[in-house]
CSV table of C-alpha atoms in Angstrom, one decimal:
chain,number,residue,atom,x,y,z
A,6,MET,CA,76.5,-90.4,-53.2
A,7,ALA,CA,72.9,-92.1,-53.3
A,8,ARG,CA,73.3,-92.6,-56.9
A,9,SER,CA,76.1,-94.3,-57.0
A,10,PRO,CA,74.3,-97.9,-56.5
A,11,VAL,CA,72.0,-97.0,-59.4
A,12,LEU,CA,75.0,-96.1,-61.7
A,13,ILE,CA,76.9,-99.3,-60.8
A,14,TYR,CA,73.9,-101.2,-62.0
A,15,LEU,CA,73.3,-99.4,-64.9
A,16,GLY,CA,76.9,-99.8,-65.9
A,17,VAL,CA,76.8,-103.5,-65.3
A,18,VAL,CA,73.6,-104.0,-67.1
A,19,LEU,CA,75.0,-102.0,-70.0
A,20,PHE,CA,78.2,-104.2,-70.1
A,21,VAL,CA,76.2,-107.6,-70.1
A,22,VAL,CA,73.7,-106.6,-72.8
A,23,LEU,CA,77.1,-105.5,-75.1
A,24,LEU,CA,78.4,-108.9,-74.1
A,25,LEU,CA,75.2,-110.6,-75.0
A,26,SER,CA,75.0,-108.6,-78.5
A,27,PHE,CA,78.2,-109.5,-79.9
A,28,ALA,CA,78.3,-113.2,-78.2
A,29,PRO,CA,77.9,-116.0,-80.5
A,30,SER,CA,74.1,-117.3,-80.3
A,31,ARG,CA,73.8,-120.1,-77.8
A,32,PRO,CA,70.4,-120.1,-76.6
A,33,ASN,CA,70.2,-121.4,-73.0
A,34,ARG,CA,73.2,-123.4,-73.7
A,35,LEU,CA,71.8,-126.2,-75.7
A,36,HIS,CA,73.8,-129.0,-74.2
A,37,ARG,CA,71.5,-128.3,-71.3
A,38,ARG,CA,67.9,-128.8,-70.8
A,39,LEU,CA,65.9,-126.9,-67.7
A,40,LYS,CA,64.0,-129.1,-65.5
A,41,LEU,CA,60.8,-128.4,-63.7
A,42,ARG,CA,60.3,-130.2,-60.2
A,43,SER,CA,57.5,-132.8,-60.7
A,44,ALA,CA,54.1,-132.1,-59.3
A,45,ALA,CA,54.1,-135.7,-58.1
A,46,HIS,CA,57.2,-135.1,-56.0
A,47,LEU,CA,56.0,-131.6,-54.8
A,48,SER,CA,52.8,-133.3,-53.5
A,49,THR,CA,54.1,-135.9,-51.3
A,50,PRO,CA,53.7,-135.5,-47.5
A,51,SER,CA,57.4,-134.9,-47.0
A,52,GLY,CA,57.3,-131.6,-48.5
A,53,LEU,CA,59.7,-130.0,-50.6
A,54,ASP,CA,62.8,-131.0,-52.5
A,55,ARG,CA,65.5,-129.7,-49.9
A,56,ARG,CA,68.1,-129.5,-52.8
A,57,SER,CA,66.0,-127.6,-55.0
A,58,ILE,CA,64.5,-124.5,-53.3
A,59,PRO,CA,63.0,-122.5,-56.7
A,60,PHE,CA,65.5,-119.7,-57.4
A,61,ASP,CA,63.4,-118.0,-60.1
A,62,PRO,CA,59.8,-116.7,-59.5
A,63,ILE,CA,58.8,-117.6,-62.7
A,64,ILE,CA,59.8,-121.1,-62.5
A,65,ALA,CA,58.0,-121.2,-59.1
A,66,ASP,CA,55.0,-120.0,-60.4
A,67,ILE,CA,54.9,-122.7,-63.2
A,68,GLU,CA,55.5,-125.5,-61.0
A,69,ARG,CA,52.8,-123.9,-58.6
A,70,VAL,CA,50.2,-124.3,-61.0
A,71,ARG,CA,50.9,-127.6,-62.1
A,72,GLU,CA,50.9,-128.9,-58.6
A,73,ASP,CA,47.6,-127.1,-58.0
A,74,ARG,CA,45.9,-128.7,-60.8
A,75,GLU,CA,47.2,-132.2,-59.8
A,76,TRP,CA,46.1,-131.5,-56.1
A,77,GLU,CA,42.6,-130.2,-57.3
A,78,LYS,CA,42.2,-133.3,-59.2
A,79,SER,CA,43.2,-135.6,-56.5
A,80,HIS,CA,41.3,-133.9,-53.9
A,81,TYR,CA,38.0,-132.5,-55.6
A,82,PHE,CA,38.1,-134.5,-59.0
A,83,PRO,CA,39.2,-137.9,-58.2
A,84,GLU,CA,37.3,-139.2,-61.3
A,85,GLY,CA,39.3,-136.8,-63.5
A,86,HIS,CA,36.5,-134.7,-64.4
A,87,ALA,CA,38.0,-131.3,-63.8
A,88,PRO,CA,36.4,-128.1,-65.3
A,89,ALA,CA,38.2,-126.0,-67.7
A,90,MET,CA,40.5,-123.4,-66.7
A,91,GLU,CA,39.1,-119.9,-67.4
A,92,SER,CA,42.4,-118.2,-68.1
A,93,GLN,CA,45.7,-119.6,-69.2
A,94,PRO,CA,49.2,-118.3,-68.6
A,95,GLU,CA,51.5,-117.7,-71.4
A,96,TRP,CA,53.4,-121.1,-71.0
A,97,GLU,CA,49.9,-122.9,-71.7
A,98,ASP,CA,50.7,-122.2,-75.4
A,99,PHE,CA,53.3,-124.8,-75.1
A,100,MET,CA,52.5,-128.8,-75.1
A,101,ASN,CA,54.8,-129.1,-72.3
A,102,ALA,CA,55.7,-126.4,-69.4
A,103,GLU,CA,59.4,-127.3,-69.9
A,104,ASP,CA,59.1,-126.5,-73.5
A,105,TYR,CA,58.4,-122.8,-72.7
A,106,ILE,CA,61.4,-122.5,-70.0
A,107,ASN,CA,63.6,-123.9,-72.7
A,108,ASP,CA,62.4,-121.3,-75.7
A,109,GLU,CA,65.1,-118.8,-75.8
A,110,GLU,CA,62.6,-116.1,-77.1
A,111,ARG,CA,60.4,-116.6,-74.2
A,112,PHE,CA,62.7,-117.5,-71.4
A,113,ASN,CA,66.4,-116.7,-71.5
A,114,VAL,CA,68.2,-117.7,-68.7
A,115,THR,CA,71.0,-115.0,-68.8
A,116,HIS,CA,68.5,-112.2,-69.2
A,117,ARG,CA,66.6,-113.6,-66.0
A,118,ILE,CA,69.8,-113.7,-64.1
A,119,VAL,CA,70.5,-110.0,-65.1
A,120,GLU,CA,66.8,-109.0,-64.0
A,121,LEU,CA,66.9,-110.9,-60.6
A,122,PHE,CA,70.4,-109.8,-59.7
A,123,PRO,CA,69.4,-106.3,-58.1
A,124,LYS,CA,66.6,-108.1,-56.4
A,125,ILE,CA,69.1,-110.2,-54.6
A,126,ASP,CA,71.9,-108.0,-54.0
A,127,VAL,CA,69.8,-105.9,-51.3
A,128,GLY,CA,72.0,-106.1,-48.1
A,129,ARG,CA,74.3,-103.5,-49.6
A,130,ALA,CA,74.1,-102.7,-53.6
A,131,ASP,CA,77.6,-103.1,-54.2
A,132,GLY,CA,77.1,-105.4,-57.1
A,133,PHE,CA,78.1,-108.5,-55.4
A,134,VAL,CA,75.7,-111.1,-53.9
A,135,THR,CA,76.9,-112.6,-50.6
A,136,ALA,CA,76.0,-116.0,-49.0
A,137,ASP,CA,73.5,-114.2,-46.7
A,138,GLU,CA,71.8,-112.3,-49.3
A,139,LEU,CA,71.4,-115.4,-51.6
A,140,THR,CA,70.0,-117.1,-48.2
A,141,GLU,CA,67.5,-114.5,-47.7
A,142,TRP,CA,66.3,-114.6,-51.3
A,143,ASN,CA,66.2,-118.4,-51.0
A,144,LEU,CA,64.2,-118.3,-47.7
A,145,ARG,CA,61.5,-115.7,-49.2
A,146,GLN,CA,61.1,-118.0,-52.4
A,147,VAL,CA,60.6,-121.1,-50.3
A,148,GLU,CA,58.3,-119.2,-47.7
A,149,GLN,CA,55.9,-118.3,-50.5
A,150,GLU,CA,55.8,-121.8,-51.6
A,151,VAL,CA,55.1,-123.1,-47.9
A,152,LEU,CA,52.4,-120.4,-47.3
A,153,HIS,CA,50.7,-121.2,-50.6
A,154,ARG,CA,50.1,-124.8,-49.9
A,155,THR,CA,48.9,-124.0,-46.2
A,156,GLN,CA,46.1,-121.8,-47.8
A,157,ARG,CA,45.4,-124.6,-50.1
A,158,ASP,CA,45.1,-127.2,-47.2
A,159,MET,CA,43.3,-124.5,-45.2
A,160,GLU,CA,40.6,-124.5,-47.8
A,161,LEU,CA,40.3,-128.0,-47.8
A,162,HIS,CA,39.6,-128.5,-44.0
A,163,ASP,CA,37.9,-125.0,-43.3
A,164,LYS,CA,34.6,-126.9,-43.3
A,165,ASN,CA,32.3,-123.9,-42.4
A,166,HIS,CA,34.6,-121.4,-44.6
A,167,ASP,CA,35.0,-118.8,-41.8
A,168,GLY,CA,38.7,-118.9,-42.5
A,169,LEU,CA,39.6,-120.5,-39.2
A,170,ILE,CA,40.2,-124.0,-38.5
A,171,SER,CA,39.1,-125.8,-35.3
A,172,PHE,CA,40.3,-129.2,-34.2
A,173,THR,CA,37.3,-131.0,-35.0
A,174,GLU,CA,37.5,-129.4,-38.7
A,175,TYR,CA,41.0,-130.6,-39.2
A,176,GLU,CA,41.2,-134.3,-40.3
A,177,PRO,CA,44.5,-135.9,-40.1
A,178,PRO,CA,45.9,-137.7,-43.0
A,179,SER,CA,45.5,-141.4,-42.8
A,180,TRP,CA,49.2,-142.1,-42.1
A,181,ALA,CA,49.0,-139.9,-39.1
A,182,TYR,CA,47.1,-142.7,-37.1
A,183,ARG,CA,49.5,-145.6,-35.4
A,184,LEU,CA,49.1,-149.0,-35.9
A,185,HIS,CA,49.1,-151.0,-32.8
A,186,ASP,CA,50.0,-154.8,-32.2
A,187,ASP,CA,46.4,-155.5,-32.1
A,188,ASN,CA,45.7,-153.6,-35.4
A,189,SER,CA,43.6,-150.8,-33.5
A,190,THR,CA,44.2,-147.3,-34.7
A,191,ASP,CA,42.3,-145.5,-31.9
A,192,ASN,CA,45.7,-143.2,-30.9
A,193,LYS,CA,46.9,-140.6,-33.5
A,194,VAL,CA,50.6,-139.9,-33.5
A,195,GLY,CA,51.4,-137.3,-31.2
A,196,TRP,CA,52.0,-134.7,-34.2
A,197,TRP,CA,48.2,-134.8,-34.7
A,198,LYS,CA,46.9,-134.6,-31.1
A,199,GLU,CA,45.1,-131.9,-29.8
A,200,GLU,CA,48.0,-130.6,-27.5
A,201,HIS,CA,50.0,-130.0,-31.1
A,202,PHE,CA,46.9,-127.9,-32.1
A,203,ASN,CA,46.4,-126.0,-28.7
A,204,ALA,CA,50.3,-125.3,-28.8
A,205,SER,CA,49.8,-123.7,-32.2
A,206,ASP,CA,47.0,-121.6,-31.2
A,207,TRP,CA,48.9,-118.4,-30.3
A,208,ASN,CA,46.0,-116.3,-29.0
A,209,GLY,CA,44.5,-119.2,-27.3
A,210,ASP,CA,40.7,-118.7,-29.0
A,211,GLY,CA,40.7,-122.3,-29.8
A,212,LEU,CA,40.8,-121.6,-33.6
A,213,LEU,CA,43.8,-121.4,-35.9
A,214,ASN,CA,44.0,-118.6,-38.3
A,215,LEU,CA,46.3,-118.7,-41.4
A,216,THR,CA,49.5,-117.8,-39.5
A,217,GLU,CA,48.7,-120.6,-36.9
A,218,PHE,CA,47.9,-123.0,-39.2
A,219,ASN,CA,50.9,-122.6,-41.2
A,220,ASP,CA,53.0,-123.1,-37.8
A,221,PHE,CA,50.6,-126.2,-36.9
A,222,LEU,CA,51.8,-127.6,-40.3
A,223,HIS,CA,55.5,-126.3,-40.2
A,224,PRO,CA,56.5,-126.1,-36.2
A,225,ALA,CA,60.0,-126.1,-37.2
A,226,ASP,CA,59.7,-122.7,-38.6
A,227,ALA,CA,57.5,-121.2,-36.0
A,228,SER,CA,58.6,-118.6,-33.6
A,229,ASN,CA,55.7,-119.6,-31.1
A,230,PRO,CA,57.5,-120.5,-27.8
A,231,LYS,CA,54.5,-122.8,-26.9
A,232,LEU,CA,55.1,-124.6,-30.1
A,233,ILE,CA,58.8,-124.9,-29.8
A,234,ARG,CA,58.2,-126.1,-26.3
A,235,TRP,CA,55.8,-128.8,-27.6
A,236,LEU,CA,58.4,-129.9,-29.9
A,237,ALA,CA,60.9,-130.4,-27.0
A,238,LYS,CA,58.1,-132.4,-25.5
A,239,GLU,CA,57.6,-134.7,-28.4
A,240,GLU,CA,61.2,-135.5,-28.6
A,241,ILE,CA,61.1,-136.6,-24.8
A,242,ARG,CA,57.8,-138.7,-25.2
A,243,GLU,CA,59.1,-140.4,-28.6
A,244,ARG,CA,62.4,-141.5,-26.8
A,245,ASP,CA,61.4,-141.8,-23.1
A,246,LYS,CA,61.7,-145.8,-22.8
A,247,ASP,CA,61.3,-145.7,-19.2
A,248,LYS,CA,58.4,-143.2,-19.2
A,249,ASP,CA,60.0,-141.0,-16.4
A,250,GLY,CA,59.3,-137.7,-18.5
A,251,LYS,CA,63.1,-136.9,-19.2
A,252,LEU,CA,65.9,-138.7,-21.1
A,253,ASN,CA,69.0,-140.3,-19.6
A,254,PHE,CA,72.2,-140.7,-21.5
A,255,GLN,CA,71.4,-143.8,-23.3
A,256,GLU,CA,67.7,-142.6,-24.6
A,257,TYR,CA,69.5,-139.5,-26.0
A,258,PHE,CA,72.4,-141.5,-27.5
A,259,ASN,CA,70.4,-143.7,-29.3
A,260,GLY,CA,69.0,-141.6,-32.1
A,261,LEU,CA,68.5,-138.0,-30.8
A,262,PHE,CA,72.6,-137.5,-30.8
A,263,ASN,CA,72.7,-137.9,-34.3
A,264,LEU,CA,69.9,-135.4,-35.4
A,265,ILE,CA,71.8,-132.6,-33.6
A,266,ARG,CA,73.6,-130.6,-36.2
A,267,ARG,CA,76.3,-128.7,-34.7
A,268,THR,CA,78.8,-126.6,-36.2
A,269,ASP,CA,81.4,-126.3,-33.7
A,270,ASP,CA,83.9,-129.2,-32.5
A,271,VAL,CA,81.2,-131.0,-30.1
A,272,HIS,CA,79.8,-133.4,-32.6
A,273,ASN,CA,81.5,-134.4,-36.0
A,274,SER,CA,78.9,-136.3,-38.1
A,275,THR,CA,81.7,-138.3,-39.6
A,276,PHE,CA,82.2,-140.5,-36.5
A,277,LYS,CA,81.3,-144.3,-37.7
A,278,SER,CA,81.4,-146.1,-34.7
A,279,GLU,CA,79.4,-145.9,-31.5
A,280,THR,CA,82.4,-146.1,-29.6
A,281,SER,CA,84.1,-143.4,-31.2
A,282,SER,CA,81.1,-141.2,-31.2
A,283,GLU,CA,80.4,-141.8,-27.4
A,284,MET,CA,82.8,-139.1,-26.2
A,285,PRO,CA,81.6,-136.4,-28.1
A,286,ALA,CA,77.7,-137.4,-27.3
A,287,LYS,CA,78.9,-137.4,-23.6
A,288,ASN,CA,80.2,-134.0,-23.8
A,289,LEU,CA,77.2,-132.6,-25.5
A,290,PHE,CA,74.9,-134.3,-22.9
A,291,SER,CA,76.8,-132.5,-20.3
A,292,GLU,CA,76.7,-129.3,-21.9
A,293,LEU,CA,72.7,-129.5,-22.3
A,294,ASP,CA,72.4,-130.9,-18.8
A,295,ARG,CA,72.3,-127.4,-17.1
A,296,ASP,CA,71.2,-128.9,-13.7
A,297,ASN,CA,73.7,-131.6,-13.9
A,298,ASP,CA,71.2,-134.2,-12.6
A,299,GLY,CA,72.2,-136.9,-15.2
A,300,PHE,CA,69.1,-136.0,-17.3
A,301,LEU,CA,67.7,-133.9,-20.0
A,302,SER,CA,64.3,-132.4,-19.7
A,303,GLU,CA,62.2,-130.3,-21.9
A,304,ASP,CA,63.8,-127.0,-21.0
A,305,GLU,CA,67.1,-128.5,-21.8
A,306,LEU,CA,66.3,-129.6,-25.1
A,307,ILE,CA,64.8,-126.2,-26.2
A,308,PRO,CA,68.2,-124.8,-27.1
A,309,VAL,CA,69.1,-127.5,-29.7
A,310,ILE,CA,65.2,-127.8,-31.3
A,311,GLY,CA,66.4,-125.9,-34.1
A,312,ASP,CA,69.2,-128.5,-34.6
A,313,ILE,CA,66.9,-131.5,-34.3
A,314,HIS,CA,64.0,-129.9,-36.5
A,315,PRO,CA,66.0,-127.7,-39.0
A,316,SER,CA,64.1,-125.0,-40.2
A,317,GLU,CA,63.8,-123.4,-44.0
A,318,ARG,CA,66.1,-120.9,-43.2
A,319,TYR,CA,68.8,-124.0,-42.4
A,320,TYR,CA,67.8,-125.5,-46.1
A,321,ALA,CA,68.2,-121.8,-47.7
A,322,LYS,CA,71.3,-121.4,-46.3
A,323,GLN,CA,72.6,-124.5,-47.3
A,324,GLN,CA,71.6,-123.9,-50.8
A,325,ALA,CA,73.1,-120.6,-50.9
A,326,ASP,CA,76.4,-121.9,-49.6
A,327,TYR,CA,76.3,-124.8,-52.1
A,328,ALA,CA,75.6,-122.1,-54.9
A,329,ILE,CA,78.5,-119.9,-53.7
A,330,THR,CA,81.0,-122.7,-53.6
A,331,GLU,CA,79.9,-123.7,-57.2
A,332,ALA,CA,79.7,-120.5,-58.8
A,333,ASP,CA,82.4,-118.5,-56.9
A,334,THR,CA,85.3,-119.0,-59.6
A,335,ASP,CA,87.5,-116.2,-58.1
A,336,LYS,CA,87.1,-117.4,-54.5
A,337,ASP,CA,86.3,-114.4,-52.9
A,338,GLY,CA,83.1,-115.6,-51.1
A,339,ARG,CA,80.8,-113.9,-53.0
A,340,LEU,CA,79.3,-113.8,-56.5
A,341,SER,CA,79.5,-111.2,-59.2
A,342,LEU,CA,76.9,-111.1,-62.1
A,343,LYS,CA,79.3,-112.4,-64.3
A,344,GLU,CA,79.9,-115.6,-62.2
A,345,MET,CA,76.2,-116.1,-62.1
A,346,ILE,CA,75.6,-115.7,-65.8
A,347,GLU,CA,78.5,-118.2,-66.4
A,348,ASN,CA,77.3,-120.7,-64.0
A,349,PRO,CA,73.3,-120.4,-64.6
A,350,TYR,CA,72.9,-124.2,-63.8
A,351,VAL,CA,74.0,-124.0,-60.3
A,352,PHE,CA,70.6,-122.0,-59.8
A,353,TYR,CA,68.6,-123.6,-62.4
A,354,SER,CA,67.9,-127.4,-62.5
A,355,SER,CA,68.8,-129.0,-65.6
A,356,ILE,CA,69.7,-132.4,-67.6
A,357,PHE,CA,72.0,-133.0,-70.5
A,358,THR,CA,70.7,-133.7,-73.8
A,359,ASP,CA,72.0,-136.4,-76.4
A,360,ASP,CA,73.1,-133.7,-78.8
A,361,ASP,CA,76.3,-132.2,-76.9
A,362,ASP,CA,79.5,-133.5,-75.5
A,363,TYR,CA,79.2,-135.1,-72.1
A,364,ASP,CA,81.0,-133.3,-69.1
A,365,PHE,CA,81.2,-135.5,-66.0
A,366,HIS,CA,82.3,-132.7,-63.8
A,367,ASP,CA,79.2,-130.2,-65.0
A,368,GLU,CA,76.7,-133.0,-64.2
A,369,PHE,CA,77.4,-133.3,-60.6
A,370,ARG,CA,77.5,-129.7,-59.9
């Protein structure tokens, strides 16, 4: 019985290979050209492109190398005098990295999907990819990307090279300073204050290791209860107009309510007017106000911090759900290898070339 999943995969792969052998030659579907995310976009403070978590590790590696080079030029070699690279990956033989991923001899999308399919179908090796399995795959890819950036930032800020960062070592970016009416900039935005640093310091030693620094830069993905409480406190600090340390209904309604993502009927994001949204806002406020004092405290905001600050898992699931919707041709709620092969551009970013017929439906997949 233990051999059955292996036999299933061998049979599926053999079937696909036979199909490829007899299919007419259309390398990488020439009406499409695969695209890489720009290094400039990946380097922005806002972080990742939420609509394009890298599906293929090879694509992710190429983008990472390109981004690293741009990052090194801007931080270490601002005059453009970067040293030559000692070793070059295979795709460096091409004038443009996108030429490599669009060369059917070197990078074939169908072959890549066949290779990746069993690595995604791990929950239960049944020959289908579920939304949960695709979510976990997306999450692993983006976590590697986020951690890589954290390692790079740690190298920049770790002045004494001890693998740890103290608060005095970390220099916030210039945009992290609040410009006051008198043009003074002596107050940092709360995100970069020492309280945030200390909340990220899980073991309380006054220093951040790699995991803690990653939490510091990406608190929405942290499991550290001190950091989650700090996020709740920050939400109150930013919206507490009367400075009483809690939120009344109006302070909550003016902005915070619309940030809370709910999957139940309490909040429907399609509400267009203040009047139509006030009733669901009051319902949610009453649900969160557990002590019924008419205010929201830090403790009462903690249960919805994940809605206010969505984690990478949220975006990984969002992209997985999108892929299932677009590629699930038989509408059984899961993806077969055949469905993924027939809909490769749901998983790989691409643009149309001028050589082939224009398909309006395909462009907006």
